[in-house]
PDB file of C-alpha atoms and ligand atoms in Angstrom:
ATOM      1  CA  MET A   1     229.095  73.140 282.233  1.00  0.00           C
ATOM      2  CA  LYS A   2     228.000  71.278 279.101  1.00  0.00           C
ATOM      3  CA  VAL A   3     226.482  73.541 276.450  1.00  0.00           C
ATOM      4  CA  ALA A   4     224.232  72.706 273.494  1.00  0.00           C
ATOM      5  CA  LEU A   5     223.364  75.218 270.796  1.00  0.00           C
ATOM      6  CA  VAL A   6     220.100  75.412 268.834  1.00  0.00           C
ATOM      7  CA  ASN A   7     219.730  78.047 266.132  1.00  0.00           C
ATOM      8  CA  ASN A   8     217.222  78.823 263.421  1.00  0.00           C
ATOM      9  CA  HIS A   9     218.267  78.973 259.797  1.00  0.00           C
ATOM     10  CA  THR A  10     218.336  82.643 258.975  1.00  0.00           C
ATOM     11  CA  ALA A  11     221.690  83.822 257.598  1.00  0.00           C
ATOM     12  CA  GLU A  12     222.105  86.076 260.636  1.00  0.00           C
ATOM     13  CA  SER A  13     221.510  83.258 263.148  1.00  0.00           C
ATOM     14  CA  ILE A  14     223.834  80.852 261.322  1.00  0.00           C
ATOM     15  CA  LYS A  15     226.627  83.446 261.288  1.00  0.00           C
ATOM     16  CA  LEU A  16     226.129  84.252 264.974  1.00  0.00           C
ATOM     17  CA  ALA A  17     225.993  80.539 265.864  1.00  0.00           C
ATOM     18  CA  GLU A  18     229.374  79.975 264.143  1.00  0.00           C
ATOM     19  CA  GLU A  19     230.849  82.932 266.012  1.00  0.00           C
ATOM     20  CA  PHE A  20     229.419  81.693 269.324  1.00  0.00           C
ATOM     21  CA  LEU A  21     230.752  78.162 268.820  1.00  0.00           C
ATOM     22  CA  SER A  22     234.250  79.266 267.913  1.00  0.00           C
ATOM     23  CA  LYS A  23     234.374  81.665 270.881  1.00  0.00           C
ATOM     24  CA  ILE A  24     233.198  79.149 273.476  1.00  0.00           C
ATOM     25  CA  LYS A  25     235.596  76.507 272.125  1.00  0.00           C
ATOM     26  CA  ALA A  26     238.426  79.024 272.505  1.00  0.00           C
ATOM     27  CA  LYS A  27     237.351  79.544 276.122  1.00  0.00           C
ATOM     28  CA  GLY A  28     237.432  75.793 276.756  1.00  0.00           C
ATOM     29  CA  ILE A  29     233.685  75.526 277.489  1.00  0.00           C
ATOM     30  CA  GLN A  30     232.458  71.979 276.789  1.00  0.00           C
ATOM     31  CA  LEU A  31     229.894  71.335 274.053  1.00  0.00           C
ATOM     32  CA  ASP A  32     227.449  68.441 274.475  1.00  0.00           C
ATOM     33  CA  ASP A  33     224.417  68.081 272.196  1.00  0.00           C
ATOM     34  CA  GLU A  34     223.273  64.836 273.812  1.00  0.00           C
ATOM     35  CA  ASN A  35     223.300  65.638 277.485  1.00  0.00           C
ATOM     36  CA  PRO A  36     223.718  69.370 278.050  1.00  0.00           C
ATOM     37  CA  ASN A  37     222.935  71.239 281.239  1.00  0.00           C
ATOM     38  CA  LEU A  38     222.737  74.585 279.438  1.00  0.00           C
ATOM     39  CA  VAL A  39     220.953  75.062 276.097  1.00  0.00           C
ATOM     40  CA  VAL A  40     221.708  78.292 274.244  1.00  0.00           C
ATOM     41  CA  THR A  41     219.322  79.277 271.458  1.00  0.00           C
ATOM     42  CA  ILE A  42     219.979  81.783 268.683  1.00  0.00           C
ATOM     43  CA  GLY A  43     216.961  83.028 266.737  1.00  0.00           C
ATOM     44  CA  GLY A  44     213.652  84.080 268.269  1.00  0.00           C
ATOM     45  CA  ASP A  45     211.117  82.874 270.819  1.00  0.00           C
ATOM     46  CA  GLY A  46     210.119  80.229 268.243  1.00  0.00           C
ATOM     47  CA  THR A  47     213.685  78.874 268.303  1.00  0.00           C
ATOM     48  CA  LEU A  48     213.539  78.574 272.065  1.00  0.00           C
ATOM     49  CA  LEU A  49     210.233  76.664 271.767  1.00  0.00           C
ATOM     50  CA  SER A  50     211.947  74.181 269.411  1.00  0.00           C
ATOM     51  CA  ALA A  51     214.879  73.777 271.805  1.00  0.00           C
ATOM     52  CA  PHE A  52     212.479  73.263 274.710  1.00  0.00           C
ATOM     53  CA  HIS A  53     210.803  70.351 272.914  1.00  0.00           C
ATOM     54  CA  LYS A  54     214.127  68.894 271.789  1.00  0.00           C
ATOM     55  CA  TYR A  55     215.439  68.792 275.356  1.00  0.00           C
ATOM     56  CA  GLN A  56     212.206  68.399 277.348  1.00  0.00           C
ATOM     57  CA  HIS A  57     213.357  64.967 278.568  1.00  0.00           C
ATOM     58  CA  LEU A  58     216.126  66.818 280.457  1.00  0.00           C
ATOM     59  CA  LEU A  59     213.881  69.471 282.046  1.00  0.00           C
ATOM     60  CA  SER A  60     214.958  68.778 285.611  1.00  0.00           C
ATOM     61  CA  THR A  61     218.653  69.301 284.864  1.00  0.00           C
ATOM     62  CA  VAL A  62     218.813  71.711 281.952  1.00  0.00           C
ATOM     63  CA  ARG A  63     218.649  75.513 281.857  1.00  0.00           C
ATOM     64  CA  PHE A  64     217.853  77.532 278.735  1.00  0.00           C
ATOM     65  CA  VAL A  65     219.152  80.898 277.619  1.00  0.00           C
ATOM     66  CA  GLY A  66     217.983  82.666 274.461  1.00  0.00           C
ATOM     67  CA  VAL A  67     219.688  85.124 272.121  1.00  0.00           C
ATOM     68  CA  HIS A  68     217.359  87.047 269.803  1.00  0.00           C
ATOM     69  CA  THR A  69     218.585  88.035 266.372  1.00  0.00           C
ATOM     70  CA  GLY A  70     215.671  90.466 265.947  1.00  0.00           C
ATOM     71  CA  HIS A  71     213.821  92.405 268.670  1.00  0.00           C
ATOM     72  CA  LEU A  72     213.942  91.259 272.323  1.00  0.00           C
ATOM     73  CA  GLY A  73     211.642  88.314 272.929  1.00  0.00           C
ATOM     74  CA  PHE A  74     209.868  86.805 275.919  1.00  0.00           C
ATOM     75  CA  TYR A  75     212.190  83.824 276.260  1.00  0.00           C
ATOM     76  CA  THR A  76     215.209  85.571 274.800  1.00  0.00           C
ATOM     77  CA  ASP A  77     217.087  87.877 277.162  1.00  0.00           C
ATOM     78  CA  TRP A  78     220.109  88.596 275.008  1.00  0.00           C
ATOM     79  CA  ARG A  79     220.542  90.480 271.756  1.00  0.00           C
ATOM     80  CA  ASP A  80     222.855  89.373 268.944  1.00  0.00           C
ATOM     81  CA  TYR A  81     225.406  92.143 269.675  1.00  0.00           C
ATOM     82  CA  GLU A  82     225.721  90.982 273.309  1.00  0.00           C
ATOM     83  CA  ILE A  83     227.237  87.586 272.522  1.00  0.00           C
ATOM     84  CA  ASP A  84     230.578  88.419 274.203  1.00  0.00           C
ATOM     85  CA  ASP A  85     228.752  89.478 277.411  1.00  0.00           C
ATOM     86  CA  LEU A  86     226.801  86.227 277.352  1.00  0.00           C
ATOM     87  CA  ILE A  87     229.998  84.152 276.975  1.00  0.00           C
ATOM     88  CA  GLU A  88     231.533  86.044 279.895  1.00  0.00           C
ATOM     89  CA  SER A  89     228.428  85.194 281.971  1.00  0.00           C
ATOM     90  CA  LEU A  90     228.810  81.517 281.002  1.00  0.00           C
ATOM     91  CA  GLU A  91     232.429  81.592 282.206  1.00  0.00           C
ATOM     92  CA  HIS A  92     231.316  82.973 285.586  1.00  0.00           C
ATOM     93  CA  ASP A  93     228.154  80.846 285.813  1.00  0.00           C
ATOM     94  CA  ARG A  94     227.109  80.051 289.368  1.00  0.00           C
ATOM     95  CA  GLY A  95     223.918  78.190 288.429  1.00  0.00           C
ATOM     96  CA  GLU A  96     221.679  81.291 288.550  1.00  0.00           C
ATOM     97  CA  SER A  97     218.198  80.400 287.341  1.00  0.00           C
ATOM     98  CA  VAL A  98     214.546  81.318 287.290  1.00  0.00           C
ATOM     99  CA  SER A  99     211.785  78.722 286.888  1.00  0.00           C
ATOM    100  CA  TYR A 100     208.361  79.040 285.274  1.00  0.00           C
ATOM    101  CA  PRO A 101     205.232  76.837 285.149  1.00  0.00           C
ATOM    102  CA  LEU A 102     204.403  74.537 282.251  1.00  0.00           C
ATOM    103  CA  LEU A 103     201.171  73.035 280.909  1.00  0.00           C
ATOM    104  CA  ASP A 104     200.545  69.311 281.292  1.00  0.00           C
ATOM    105  CA  ILE A 105     198.277  67.837 278.599  1.00  0.00           C
ATOM    106  CA  ARG A 106     196.923  64.297 278.707  1.00  0.00           C
ATOM    107  CA  ILE A 107     195.167  63.034 275.593  1.00  0.00           C
ATOM    108  CA  ASP A 108     192.891  59.991 275.884  1.00  0.00           C
ATOM    109  CA  TYR A 109     191.830  58.243 272.665  1.00  0.00           C
ATOM    110  CA  ARG A 110     188.517  56.644 271.654  1.00  0.00           C
ATOM    111  CA  ASP A 111     190.112  53.613 270.053  1.00  0.00           C
ATOM    112  CA  SER A 112     192.804  52.796 272.588  1.00  0.00           C
ATOM    113  CA  ASP A 113     193.483  52.473 276.296  1.00  0.00           C
ATOM    114  CA  GLN A 114     196.715  54.372 275.839  1.00  0.00           C
ATOM    115  CA  SER A 115     197.071  58.067 276.602  1.00  0.00           C
ATOM    116  CA  ASP A 116     199.648  60.573 275.456  1.00  0.00           C
ATOM    117  CA  ARG A 117     201.199  63.031 277.824  1.00  0.00           C
ATOM    118  CA  LEU A 118     202.575  66.246 276.395  1.00  0.00           C
ATOM    119  CA  ILE A 119     204.095  69.358 277.896  1.00  0.00           C
ATOM    120  CA  ALA A 120     203.710  72.885 276.531  1.00  0.00           C
ATOM    121  CA  LEU A 121     205.850  75.912 277.202  1.00  0.00           C
ATOM    122  CA  ASN A 122     203.351  78.324 275.575  1.00  0.00           C
ATOM    123  CA  GLU A 123     200.002  76.628 275.058  1.00  0.00           C
ATOM    124  CA  ALA A 124     197.901  73.836 273.612  1.00  0.00           C
ATOM    125  CA  VAL A 125     195.079  74.569 271.180  1.00  0.00           C
ATOM    126  CA  LEU A 126     192.248  72.214 270.241  1.00  0.00           C
ATOM    127  CA  LYS A 127     190.496  73.388 267.099  1.00  0.00           C
ATOM    128  CA  LYS A 128     188.445  72.267 264.176  1.00  0.00           C
ATOM    129  CA  VAL A 129     189.231  73.512 260.714  1.00  0.00           C
ATOM    130  CA  ASP A 130     186.023  72.540 258.935  1.00  0.00           C
ATOM    131  CA  GLY A 131     182.869  73.441 260.789  1.00  0.00           C
ATOM    132  CA  THR A 132     182.044  74.144 264.386  1.00  0.00           C
ATOM    133  CA  MET A 133     183.874  72.348 267.168  1.00  0.00           C
ATOM    134  CA  VAL A 134     181.478  71.159 269.828  1.00  0.00           C
ATOM    135  CA  CYS A 135     182.816  69.952 273.150  1.00  0.00           C
ATOM    136  CA  GLU A 136     181.977  69.669 276.791  1.00  0.00           C
ATOM    137  CA  VAL A 137     184.221  71.598 279.154  1.00  0.00           C
ATOM    138  CA  PHE A 138     184.659  70.360 282.717  1.00  0.00           C
ATOM    139  CA  VAL A 139     186.410  72.138 285.568  1.00  0.00           C
ATOM    140  CA  LYS A 140     187.787  69.406 287.770  1.00  0.00           C
ATOM    141  CA  ASP A 141     185.237  66.735 286.947  1.00  0.00           C
ATOM    142  CA  GLU A 142     182.132  68.941 286.889  1.00  0.00           C
ATOM    143  CA  LEU A 143     180.518  69.947 283.632  1.00  0.00           C
ATOM    144  CA  PHE A 144     180.970  73.693 283.245  1.00  0.00           C
ATOM    145  CA  GLU A 145     179.669  74.415 279.734  1.00  0.00           C
ATOM    146  CA  THR A 146     179.160  73.055 276.262  1.00  0.00           C
ATOM    147  CA  PHE A 147     181.415  74.984 273.905  1.00  0.00           C
ATOM    148  CA  ARG A 148     180.620  75.626 270.256  1.00  0.00           C
ATOM    149  CA  GLY A 149     183.079  77.570 268.149  1.00  0.00           C
ATOM    150  CA  ASP A 150     186.435  77.383 266.389  1.00  0.00           C
ATOM    151  CA  GLY A 151     188.527  76.083 269.265  1.00  0.00           C
ATOM    152  CA  LEU A 152     189.917  76.371 272.773  1.00  0.00           C
ATOM    153  CA  CYS A 153     193.367  77.432 273.903  1.00  0.00           C
ATOM    154  CA  VAL A 154     194.984  76.628 277.241  1.00  0.00           C
ATOM    155  CA  ALA A 155     198.128  78.636 277.942  1.00  0.00           C
ATOM    156  CA  THR A 156     200.889  78.862 280.514  1.00  0.00           C
ATOM    157  CA  PRO A 157     201.780  82.200 282.130  1.00  0.00           C
ATOM    158  CA  THR A 158     204.785  82.629 279.803  1.00  0.00           C
ATOM    159  CA  GLY A 159     202.536  81.628 276.892  1.00  0.00           C
ATOM    160  CA  SER A 160     200.027  84.308 277.887  1.00  0.00           C
ATOM    161  CA  THR A 161     201.834  86.811 275.634  1.00  0.00           C
ATOM    162  CA  GLY A 162     201.589  84.451 272.637  1.00  0.00           C
ATOM    163  CA  ILE A 163     198.408  83.410 270.832  1.00  0.00           C
ATOM    164  CA  SER A 164     196.460  83.467 274.115  1.00  0.00           C
ATOM    165  CA  LYS A 165     196.790  87.258 274.206  1.00  0.00           C
ATOM    166  CA  SER A 166     195.516  87.522 270.635  1.00  0.00           C
ATOM    167  CA  LEU A 167     192.446  85.566 271.798  1.00  0.00           C
ATOM    168  CA  GLY A 168     191.715  88.161 274.497  1.00  0.00           C
ATOM    169  CA  GLY A 169     193.524  86.365 277.327  1.00  0.00           C
ATOM    170  CA  ALA A 170     195.156  88.236 280.190  1.00  0.00           C
ATOM    171  CA  VAL A 171     198.921  88.678 280.368  1.00  0.00           C
ATOM    172  CA  ILE A 172     199.929  86.654 283.433  1.00  0.00           C
ATOM    173  CA  HIS A 173     203.098  87.214 285.428  1.00  0.00           C
ATOM    174  CA  PRO A 174     205.153  84.003 285.028  1.00  0.00           C
ATOM    175  CA  ARG A 175     205.584  83.535 288.773  1.00  0.00           C
ATOM    176  CA  THR A 176     201.827  82.783 288.905  1.00  0.00           C
ATOM    177  CA  GLU A 177     201.249  79.030 289.007  1.00  0.00           C
ATOM    178  CA  ALA A 178     198.130  78.777 286.869  1.00  0.00           C
ATOM    179  CA  ILE A 179     196.857  78.031 283.375  1.00  0.00           C
ATOM    180  CA  GLN A 180     194.457  80.093 281.270  1.00  0.00           C
ATOM    181  CA  LEU A 181     191.602  78.919 279.040  1.00  0.00           C
ATOM    182  CA  THR A 182     190.563  81.187 276.160  1.00  0.00           C
ATOM    183  CA  GLU A 183     187.912  80.709 273.508  1.00  0.00           C
ATOM    184  CA  MET A 184     188.302  80.955 269.746  1.00  0.00           C
ATOM    185  CA  ALA A 185     185.193  82.437 268.176  1.00  0.00           C
ATOM    186  CA  SER A 186     182.536  80.866 270.382  1.00  0.00           C
ATOM    187  CA  VAL A 187     178.926  80.695 269.220  1.00  0.00           C
ATOM    188  CA  ASN A 188     176.845  82.724 271.654  1.00  0.00           C
ATOM    189  CA  ASN A 189     173.147  83.420 271.117  1.00  0.00           C
ATOM    190  CA  ARG A 190     169.772  82.636 272.702  1.00  0.00           C
ATOM    191  CA  VAL A 191     170.356  78.931 272.270  1.00  0.00           C
ATOM    192  CA  TYR A 192     174.059  78.397 272.917  1.00  0.00           C
ATOM    193  CA  ARG A 193     176.035  79.921 275.751  1.00  0.00           C
ATOM    194  CA  THR A 194     179.652  79.870 276.892  1.00  0.00           C
ATOM    195  CA  LEU A 195     181.390  81.960 279.533  1.00  0.00           C
ATOM    196  CA  SER A 196     182.915  84.114 276.754  1.00  0.00           C
ATOM    197  CA  SER A 197     185.748  85.353 278.902  1.00  0.00           C
ATOM    198  CA  PRO A 198     189.140  83.885 279.756  1.00  0.00           C
ATOM    199  CA  MET A 199     189.320  81.597 282.792  1.00  0.00           C
ATOM    200  CA  ILE A 200     192.395  81.273 284.979  1.00  0.00           C
ATOM    201  CA  ILE A 201     192.688  77.885 286.653  1.00  0.00           C
ATOM    202  CA  ALA A 202     194.632  77.325 289.870  1.00  0.00           C
ATOM    203  CA  LYS A 203     197.389  74.762 290.309  1.00  0.00           C
ATOM    204  CA  ASP A 204     195.213  72.267 292.192  1.00  0.00           C
ATOM    205  CA  GLU A 205     192.456  72.297 289.549  1.00  0.00           C
ATOM    206  CA  TRP A 206     192.242  70.856 286.049  1.00  0.00           C
ATOM    207  CA  ILE A 207     190.236  71.311 282.873  1.00  0.00           C
ATOM    208  CA  VAL A 208     188.770  68.449 280.861  1.00  0.00           C
ATOM    209  CA  VAL A 209     187.627  68.982 277.279  1.00  0.00           C
ATOM    210  CA  LYS A 210     185.555  66.232 275.642  1.00  0.00           C
ATOM    211  CA  PRO A 211     184.859  66.735 271.919  1.00  0.00           C
ATOM    212  CA  ILE A 212     181.396  65.518 270.912  1.00  0.00           C
ATOM    213  CA  GLU A 213     182.662  64.682 267.441  1.00  0.00           C
ATOM    214  CA  GLU A 214     186.200  63.560 266.710  1.00  0.00           C
ATOM    215  CA  HIS A 215     186.529  64.351 262.982  1.00  0.00           C
ATOM    216  CA  GLY A 216     188.643  67.236 261.732  1.00  0.00           C
ATOM    217  CA  LEU A 217     190.179  68.066 265.087  1.00  0.00           C
ATOM    218  CA  ILE A 218     193.677  69.487 265.341  1.00  0.00           C
ATOM    219  CA  VAL A 219     195.767  69.750 268.475  1.00  0.00           C
ATOM    220  CA  THR A 220     198.669  72.151 268.538  1.00  0.00           C
ATOM    221  CA  VAL A 221     201.243  72.164 271.304  1.00  0.00           C
ATOM    222  CA  ASP A 222     203.430  75.249 270.946  1.00  0.00           C
ATOM    223  CA  HIS A 223     204.695  75.090 267.327  1.00  0.00           C
ATOM    224  CA  LEU A 224     203.837  71.375 266.914  1.00  0.00           C
ATOM    225  CA  THR A 225     200.657  70.112 265.216  1.00  0.00           C
ATOM    226  CA  PHE A 226     198.892  66.762 265.704  1.00  0.00           C
ATOM    227  CA  ARG A 227     196.090  65.683 263.333  1.00  0.00           C
ATOM    228  CA  ASP A 228     193.807  62.730 262.780  1.00  0.00           C
ATOM    229  CA  LYS A 229     193.806  61.583 266.381  1.00  0.00           C
ATOM    230  CA  HIS A 230     190.608  59.974 267.625  1.00  0.00           C
ATOM    231  CA  ILE A 231     190.371  62.120 270.722  1.00  0.00           C
ATOM    232  CA  GLU A 232     188.149  61.081 273.595  1.00  0.00           C
ATOM    233  CA  LYS A 233     189.222  63.882 275.919  1.00  0.00           C
ATOM    234  CA  LEU A 234     192.036  66.236 276.853  1.00  0.00           C
ATOM    235  CA  VAL A 235     192.992  66.932 280.439  1.00  0.00           C
ATOM    236  CA  TYR A 236     194.941  70.123 281.152  1.00  0.00           C
ATOM    237  CA  ARG A 237     196.662  71.079 284.397  1.00  0.00           C
ATOM    238  CA  VAL A 238     199.709  72.928 285.702  1.00  0.00           C
ATOM    239  CA  ALA A 239     202.603  70.509 285.169  1.00  0.00           C
ATOM    240  CA  ASN A 240     204.704  69.195 288.027  1.00  0.00           C
ATOM    241  CA  GLU A 241     207.783  70.013 285.947  1.00  0.00           C
ATOM    242  CA  LYS A 242     209.047  73.547 285.478  1.00  0.00           C
ATOM    243  CA  VAL A 243     211.244  75.135 282.852  1.00  0.00           C
ATOM    244  CA  HIS A 244     214.479  76.680 284.096  1.00  0.00           C
ATOM    245  CA  PHE A 245     216.149  79.645 282.469  1.00  0.00           C
ATOM    246  CA  ALA A 246     219.707  80.745 283.193  1.00  0.00           C
ATOM    247  CA  ARG A 247     219.317  84.210 284.577  1.00  0.00           C
ATOM    248  CA  TYR A 248     222.593  86.103 284.488  1.00  0.00           C
ATOM    249  CA  ARG A 249     220.804  89.445 284.698  1.00  0.00           C
ATOM    250  CA  HIS A 250     217.310  90.537 285.511  1.00  0.00           C
ATOM    251  CA  MET A 251     214.783  92.064 283.155  1.00  0.00           C
ATOM    252  CA  HIS A 252     211.503  93.044 284.752  1.00  0.00           C
ATOM    253  CA  PHE A 253     208.612  91.076 283.225  1.00  0.00           C
ATOM    254  CA  TRP A 254     206.337  94.118 282.851  1.00  0.00           C
ATOM    255  CA  ASN A 255     209.148  96.077 281.124  1.00  0.00           C
ATOM    256  CA  ARG A 256     209.360  93.244 278.641  1.00  0.00           C
ATOM    257  CA  VAL A 257     205.591  93.355 278.083  1.00  0.00           C
ATOM    258  CA  GLU A 258     205.679  97.136 277.685  1.00  0.00           C
ATOM    259  CA  ASN A 259     208.601  96.883 275.299  1.00  0.00           C
ATOM    260  CA  ALA A 260     206.880  94.246 273.151  1.00  0.00           C
ATOM    261  CA  PHE A 261     203.346  95.611 273.022  1.00  0.00           C
ATOM    262  CA  ILE A 262     203.299  99.326 273.843  1.00  0.00           C
ATOM    263  CA  GLY A 263     206.586 101.077 272.973  1.00  0.00           C
ATOM    264  CA  ILE A 264     207.540 104.685 273.618  1.00  0.00           C
ATOM    265  CA  ALA A 265     205.685 106.033 270.582  1.00  0.00           C
ATOM    266  CA  ASN A 266     202.313 104.941 271.974  1.00  0.00           C
ATOM    267  CA  LYS A 267     202.587 106.565 275.410  1.00  0.00           C
ATOM    268  CA  ARG A 268     201.772 110.102 274.386  1.00  0.00           C
TER     269      ARG A 268
HETATM  270  P1  NAP B   1     205.656  81.428 264.867  1.00  0.00           P
HETATM  271  O1  NAP B   1     205.492  82.029 263.536  1.00  0.00           O
HETATM  272  O2  NAP B   1     206.905  80.680 265.217  1.00  0.00           O
HETATM  273  O3  NAP B   1     205.455  82.538 265.999  1.00  0.00           O
HETATM  274  C1  NAP B   1     204.516  83.544 265.870  1.00  0.00           C
HETATM  275  C2  NAP B   1     204.989  84.742 266.687  1.00  0.00           C
HETATM  276  O4  NAP B   1     204.760  84.492 268.089  1.00  0.00           O
HETATM  277  C3  NAP B   1     206.482  85.034 266.544  1.00  0.00           C
HETATM  278  O5  NAP B   1     206.619  86.430 266.388  1.00  0.00           O
HETATM  279  C4  NAP B   1     207.065  84.561 267.862  1.00  0.00           C
HETATM  280  O6  NAP B   1     208.220  85.285 268.249  1.00  0.00           O
HETATM  281  C5  NAP B   1     205.929  84.879 268.811  1.00  0.00           C
HETATM  282  N1  NAP B   1     205.933  84.165 270.096  1.00  0.00           N
HETATM  283  C6  NAP B   1     206.215  82.872 270.366  1.00  0.00           C
HETATM  284  N2  NAP B   1     206.073  82.626 271.685  1.00  0.00           N
HETATM  285  C7  NAP B   1     205.711  83.813 272.263  1.00  0.00           C
HETATM  286  C8  NAP B   1     205.436  84.198 273.599  1.00  0.00           C
HETATM  287  N3  NAP B   1     205.476  83.342 274.607  1.00  0.00           N
HETATM  288  N4  NAP B   1     205.102  85.491 273.825  1.00  0.00           N
HETATM  289  C9  NAP B   1     205.051  86.391 272.813  1.00  0.00           C
HETATM  290  N5  NAP B   1     205.299  86.079 271.532  1.00  0.00           N
HETATM  291  C10 NAP B   1     205.620  84.798 271.258  1.00  0.00           C
HETATM  292  O7  NAP B   1     204.357  80.542 265.092  1.00  0.00           O
HETATM  293  P2  NAP B   1     204.122  78.986 265.317  1.00  0.00           P
HETATM  294  O8  NAP B   1     205.380  78.201 265.054  1.00  0.00           O
HETATM  295  O9  NAP B   1     202.878  78.652 264.593  1.00  0.00           O
HETATM  296  O10 NAP B   1     203.779  78.930 266.888  1.00  0.00           O
HETATM  297  C11 NAP B   1     204.724  79.188 267.879  1.00  0.00           C
HETATM  298  C12 NAP B   1     204.111  80.102 268.914  1.00  0.00           C
HETATM  299  O11 NAP B   1     203.791  81.346 268.322  1.00  0.00           O
HETATM  300  C13 NAP B   1     202.791  79.568 269.491  1.00  0.00           C
HETATM  301  O12 NAP B   1     203.048  78.823 270.637  1.00  0.00           O
HETATM  302  C14 NAP B   1     201.961  80.825 269.739  1.00  0.00           C
HETATM  303  O13 NAP B   1     201.913  81.237 271.094  1.00  0.00           O
HETATM  304  C15 NAP B   1     202.662  81.905 268.942  1.00  0.00           C
HETATM  305  N6  NAP B   1     201.713  82.394 267.943  1.00  0.00           N
HETATM  306  C16 NAP B   1     201.060  83.554 268.169  1.00  0.00           C
HETATM  307  C17 NAP B   1     200.083  83.983 267.294  1.00  0.00           C
HETATM  308  C18 NAP B   1     199.370  85.244 267.553  1.00  0.00           C
HETATM  309  O14 NAP B   1     199.767  86.008 268.416  1.00  0.00           O
HETATM  310  N7  NAP B   1     198.262  85.476 266.864  1.00  0.00           N
HETATM  311  C19 NAP B   1     199.779  83.251 266.155  1.00  0.00           C
HETATM  312  C20 NAP B   1     200.482  82.069 265.933  1.00  0.00           C
HETATM  313  C21 NAP B   1     201.425  81.649 266.845  1.00  0.00           C
HETATM  314  P3  NAP B   1     209.625  85.157 267.491  1.00  0.00           P
HETATM  315  O15 NAP B   1     209.471  85.960 266.235  1.00  0.00           O
HETATM  316  O16 NAP B   1     210.574  85.784 268.468  1.00  0.00           O
HETATM  317  O17 NAP B   1     209.914  83.702 267.241  1.00  0.00           O
END
């Protein structure tokens, strides 16, 4: 096993990262930042997103495992006080893993024949900061609607508990191979009409979004932001790649959702 560590820069995460490194060195576990097959993150779900993008070129061979220094997260199965249990699991690792779908994004540009291909663990958002974004939305290659509003979000199942949920999207079990389109403040009146509800797209379908006007558009992919691109269209589909997490113990997805969003106090 070759382990890489990614941590955020809170004092708590730095301290825990130092402790983790010294303990795994003492156990003789190999560290390899360049070509790991296990990436351990210490921080929050945001830290795991950063690690995912850092090592996305190794997706087929790498597994991720997250330690949360705050509350339990969606990508982070371990708490800071469980670091010794995690190291013991690493010592007895038998390659246990669970795999989840990702979002494939292709961006075509107006001024070039080249396209960019990006992968999201949570979601991609196309939005306009100044004024209304107008774009045509196609399902497969058929025009579905003309959207007017602040933006559009396309999320993975594991991303469905992120910003997608705040936009009214459904929480999707991560074994579901699909992507979800949600609207950001669509204009709906007697003249303009959008579906106004989230759409869940199957693995063999794709969504194409063609902005009518290119100025002022922003694309975000997870925590990353891309500006000033002359976008012709974006094509979203379920990626062929998957993300693999080391699963040394099982936590039921719906327990995690309940824990994050409901809590005991709100069940009375
Ligand atoms: P950020 O400040 O790093 O993250 C915002 C919050 O979203 C943090 O509390 C983060 O958890 C949590 N989060 C990240 N992925 C999640 C997931 N799959 N399910 C549930 N919660 C999740 O924000 P950022 O750097 O701009 O964007 C990173 C991600 O945060 C985005 O991909 C987006 O999904 C999410 N986000 C959510 C909202 C919202 O709900 N309104 C707004 C902005 C961003 P940790 O504290 O554990 O890192």
